[in-house]
Short mmCIF file of C-alpha atoms in Angstrom, two decimals:
data_model
loop_
_atom_site.label_atom_id
_atom_site.label_comp_id
_atom_site.label_asym_id
_atom_site.label_seq_id
_atom_site.Cartn_x
_atom_site.Cartn_y
_atom_site.Cartn_z
CA SER A 1 0.00 0.00 0.00
CA ALA A 2 1.04 3.62 -0.46
CA VAL A 3 3.14 5.41 2.13
CA ILE A 4 2.87 8.96 3.45
CA SER A 5 5.93 10.78 4.76
CA GLN A 6 5.40 13.81 6.96
CA LYS A 7 8.05 16.35 7.89
CA PRO A 8 8.90 17.36 10.50
CA SER A 9 7.86 14.51 12.80
CA ARG A 10 7.88 16.88 15.75
CA ASP A 11 8.76 20.47 16.55
CA ILE A 12 8.76 22.93 19.40
CA CYS A 13 7.89 26.46 18.27
CA GLN A 14 7.67 29.90 19.81
CA ARG A 15 4.28 31.55 20.01
CA GLY A 16 3.62 33.99 17.22
CA THR A 17 5.68 32.07 14.67
CA SER A 18 4.51 29.81 11.83
CA LEU A 19 5.34 26.22 10.95
CA THR A 20 4.91 24.51 7.59
CA ILE A 21 4.32 20.77 7.59
CA GLN A 22 5.02 18.74 4.47
CA CYS A 23 3.17 15.63 3.32
CA GLN A 24 4.62 13.48 0.56
CA VAL A 25 2.85 10.41 -0.84
CA ASP A 26 4.85 7.80 -2.74
CA SER A 27 2.16 7.43 -5.42
CA GLN A 28 -0.45 9.62 -7.05
CA VAL A 29 -3.63 9.99 -5.05
CA THR A 30 -7.01 11.55 -5.71
CA MET A 31 -7.69 13.15 -2.35
CA MET A 32 -5.50 14.59 0.38
CA PHE A 33 -6.65 15.79 3.78
CA TRP A 34 -5.31 17.42 6.92
CA TYR A 35 -6.46 16.49 10.43
CA ARG A 36 -5.70 17.82 13.89
CA GLN A 37 -5.57 15.72 17.04
CA GLN A 38 -5.50 17.76 20.20
CA PRO A 39 -4.04 16.18 23.36
CA GLY A 40 -6.20 13.29 24.56
CA GLN A 41 -8.76 13.86 21.82
CA SER A 42 -9.86 12.23 18.61
CA LEU A 43 -9.03 13.45 15.11
CA THR A 44 -10.77 16.47 13.61
CA LEU A 45 -10.71 17.22 9.89
CA ILE A 46 -9.21 20.62 9.11
CA ALA A 47 -9.55 20.71 5.33
CA THR A 48 -9.42 18.93 2.01
CA ALA A 49 -6.33 19.87 0.00
CA ASN A 50 -7.38 20.42 -3.62
CA GLN A 51 -4.82 20.14 -6.37
CA GLY A 52 -4.21 23.45 -8.05
CA SER A 53 -6.95 25.32 -6.20
CA GLU A 54 -7.86 26.60 -2.77
CA ALA A 55 -8.41 24.07 -0.03
CA THR A 56 -11.89 23.34 1.29
CA TYR A 57 -12.05 24.08 5.00
CA GLU A 58 -14.29 22.50 7.61
CA SER A 59 -16.32 24.58 10.01
CA GLY A 60 -14.12 26.28 12.58
CA PHE A 61 -10.97 26.34 10.42
CA VAL A 62 -9.93 29.26 8.22
CA ILE A 63 -7.37 29.78 5.50
CA ASP A 64 -5.60 32.63 7.25
CA LYS A 65 -4.76 30.36 10.19
CA PHE A 66 -4.15 27.12 8.26
CA PRO A 67 -3.05 27.89 4.69
CA ILE A 68 -2.76 24.73 2.62
CA SER A 69 -1.11 24.06 -0.70
CA ARG A 70 -1.31 21.10 -3.04
CA PRO A 71 0.77 21.72 -6.16
CA ASN A 72 0.52 18.18 -7.53
CA LEU A 73 -1.02 14.75 -6.96
CA THR A 74 1.54 13.58 -4.41
CA PHE A 75 2.45 16.58 -2.24
CA SER A 76 0.73 18.98 0.15
CA THR A 77 1.71 21.42 2.85
CA LEU A 78 -0.14 22.74 5.89
CA THR A 79 1.03 25.91 7.60
CA VAL A 80 0.03 26.68 11.16
CA SER A 81 0.23 30.47 11.34
CA ASN A 82 0.74 32.85 14.25
CA MET A 83 0.87 29.96 16.67
CA SER A 84 -0.38 29.98 20.24
CA PRO A 85 -0.12 27.23 22.88
CA GLU A 86 -3.67 26.16 21.92
CA ASP A 87 -2.27 25.02 18.58
CA SER A 88 -0.21 22.35 20.31
CA SER A 89 -1.50 19.16 18.67
CA ILE A 90 -0.65 16.33 16.36
CA TYR A 91 -1.28 17.25 12.74
CA LEU A 92 -1.92 14.35 10.39
CA CYS A 93 -1.98 14.09 6.62
CA SER A 94 -4.31 11.58 4.95
CA ALA A 95 -4.66 10.51 1.35
CA GLN A 96 -6.92 8.32 -0.72
CA GLY A 97 -6.64 7.02 -4.25
CA LEU A 98 -9.31 5.61 -6.52
CA GLY A 99 -10.51 2.27 -5.22
CA THR A 100 -8.44 2.43 -2.05
CA GLU A 101 -9.18 3.28 1.53
CA ALA A 102 -7.87 6.43 3.19
CA PHE A 103 -4.42 6.08 4.77
CA PHE A 104 -2.49 8.29 7.14
CA GLY A 105 0.96 9.60 7.80
CA GLN A 106 2.59 9.26 11.21
CA GLY A 107 1.77 12.82 12.12
CA THR A 108 3.64 15.94 13.22
CA ARG A 109 3.69 16.54 16.95
CA LEU A 110 3.70 20.31 17.50
CA THR A 111 4.35 21.99 20.82
CA VAL A 112 3.98 25.76 21.06
CA VAL A 113 5.70 27.48 23.96
CA ASP B 1 -21.68 10.96 8.06
CA ALA B 2 -23.54 8.66 10.43
CA LYS B 3 -23.04 9.17 14.15
CA THR B 4 -21.48 6.11 15.78
CA THR B 5 -21.47 5.02 19.42
CA GLN B 6 -18.75 2.84 20.90
CA PRO B 7 -17.92 1.78 24.47
CA PRO B 8 -15.09 3.96 25.80
CA SER B 9 -12.92 1.02 26.82
CA MET B 10 -12.63 -2.77 26.70
CA ASP B 11 -10.21 -5.37 27.96
CA CYS B 12 -9.20 -8.64 26.35
CA ALA B 13 -6.86 -11.46 27.28
CA GLU B 14 -4.02 -12.20 24.92
CA GLY B 15 -4.88 -15.03 22.53
CA ARG B 16 -8.61 -14.58 22.94
CA ALA B 17 -10.99 -12.99 20.47
CA ALA B 18 -11.67 -9.29 20.90
CA ASN B 19 -15.20 -8.28 19.90
CA LEU B 20 -15.64 -4.53 19.56
CA PRO B 21 -19.22 -3.29 19.13
CA CYS B 22 -20.43 -0.20 17.34
CA ASN B 23 -23.90 1.31 17.06
CA HIS B 24 -24.71 3.33 13.93
CA SER B 25 -28.49 3.49 13.93
CA THR B 26 -28.59 6.59 11.68
CA ILE B 27 -26.41 5.16 8.95
CA SER B 28 -27.76 5.79 5.47
CA GLY B 29 -27.99 3.27 2.68
CA ASN B 30 -24.90 4.48 0.85
CA GLU B 31 -22.65 4.79 3.88
CA TYR B 32 -19.99 2.21 4.55
CA VAL B 33 -18.84 1.15 8.01
CA TYR B 34 -15.09 1.68 8.36
CA TRP B 35 -12.82 0.56 11.18
CA TYR B 36 -9.49 2.18 11.91
CA ARG B 37 -7.18 1.87 14.86
CA GLN B 38 -4.56 4.17 16.32
CA ILE B 39 -1.69 2.71 18.23
CA HIS B 40 -0.08 5.17 20.62
CA SER B 41 1.88 7.93 18.88
CA GLN B 42 1.11 6.61 15.40
CA GLY B 43 -1.25 7.64 12.61
CA PRO B 44 -4.55 5.77 12.24
CA GLN B 45 -4.34 2.43 10.47
CA TYR B 46 -7.08 1.07 8.23
CA ILE B 47 -8.49 -2.27 9.37
CA ILE B 48 -11.57 -3.17 7.35
CA HIS B 49 -14.79 -1.79 5.91
CA GLY B 50 -18.15 -3.08 4.72
CA LEU B 51 -21.54 -2.03 3.43
CA LYS B 52 -24.01 -4.87 4.03
CA ASN B 53 -22.21 -8.18 3.97
CA ASN B 54 -19.82 -9.51 6.55
CA GLU B 55 -16.20 -9.00 5.62
CA THR B 56 -12.95 -10.69 6.57
CA ASN B 57 -9.33 -9.87 5.84
CA GLU B 58 -5.97 -10.78 7.30
CA MET B 59 -6.45 -8.43 10.23
CA ALA B 60 -10.05 -8.84 11.32
CA SER B 61 -13.66 -9.74 10.60
CA LEU B 62 -16.54 -7.30 10.38
CA ILE B 63 -20.05 -8.45 11.22
CA ILE B 64 -22.84 -6.05 10.20
CA THR B 65 -26.38 -6.67 11.39
CA GLU B 66 -29.05 -7.15 8.77
CA ASP B 67 -30.67 -3.79 9.58
CA ARG B 68 -27.20 -2.16 9.44
CA LYS B 69 -27.77 -0.36 12.72
CA SER B 70 -24.81 -1.96 14.42
CA SER B 71 -21.64 -3.89 13.71
CA THR B 72 -18.92 -5.81 15.51
CA LEU B 73 -15.22 -5.85 14.74
CA ILE B 74 -13.61 -9.15 15.64
CA LEU B 75 -9.89 -9.61 16.21
CA PRO B 76 -9.74 -13.41 16.31
CA HIS B 77 -6.57 -13.87 18.36
CA ALA B 78 -5.67 -10.62 20.11
CA THR B 79 -2.03 -9.88 20.85
CA LEU B 80 -0.41 -7.22 23.01
CA ARG B 81 0.32 -5.26 19.83
CA ASP B 82 -3.42 -4.92 19.23
CA THR B 83 -3.69 -2.54 22.19
CA ALA B 84 -4.94 0.66 20.57
CA VAL B 85 -7.88 3.02 20.14
CA TYR B 86 -10.37 1.53 17.67
CA TYR B 87 -12.59 3.85 15.66
CA CYS B 88 -15.85 2.86 13.98
CA ILE B 89 -16.77 5.37 11.26
CA GLY B 90 -19.78 5.63 8.99
CA SER B 91 -18.75 7.28 5.75
CA ASN B 92 -20.13 7.87 2.29
CA ALA B 93 -17.42 6.46 0.08
CA GLY B 94 -18.33 8.63 -2.89
CA GLY B 95 -19.15 12.13 -4.00
CA THR B 96 -17.90 15.13 -2.05
CA SER B 97 -17.27 12.98 1.02
CA TYR B 98 -14.76 10.71 -0.72
CA GLY B 99 -11.95 9.96 1.70
CA LYS B 100 -13.30 12.19 4.47
CA LEU B 101 -13.61 10.49 7.83
CA THR B 102 -15.41 11.76 10.93
CA PHE B 103 -13.74 10.26 13.98
CA GLY B 104 -15.59 9.75 17.26
CA GLN B 105 -13.92 9.00 20.56
CA GLY B 106 -13.42 5.32 19.76
CA THR B 107 -12.86 2.34 22.05
CA ILE B 108 -9.61 1.93 23.95
CA LEU B 109 -8.82 -1.79 23.69
CA THR B 110 -6.29 -3.07 26.20
CA VAL B 111 -4.95 -6.57 25.63
CA HIS B 112 -3.60 -8.18 28.81
CA PRO B 113 -0.98 -10.95 29.01
#
């Protein structure tokens, strides 16, 4: 099955700064998604990353805070902007190809201090 | 996506079958039942999915009731490595929802020696 690589795997960032997380899939996929998992909680979908166009955000998430790019069928980035301690979470990339189930990367563990 | 209800936690002895229940009484006719699990500090891992019929793969079996209002995931011979949070998800596998998963709180399965 396809593999997702996320970078960085973890980071500690100062409040007010931004972090860009990269998601690379080893094969072309149809859909790519970004999720957030706050400490002790389940996963929440942030947005669908659309190739060559603006991402589609779920309720409660906005582009200014979480800009997303998807320049091609295998790569996407999520930026967490102007970070605060409340942004400390695990951020996960997911992808799905035609006829396959959705699969996930190992996540990026972000701590904001 | 259909709302699912799972027990918050379950225990199982190593080598025994683990039977994880899920209620999804509001599931619609075109929604599949997906099971994922998340082992500590890892991304969710796909286990199995089904629509109406019972399904089996190398990891588990999925039993769906005839009225589709509930299902049971069966791990036939649980090992310590099966300790994880198990998520039951009702999801429309097509259209604008393709690949999008709505995670509930899941069931924490602890396998004991």
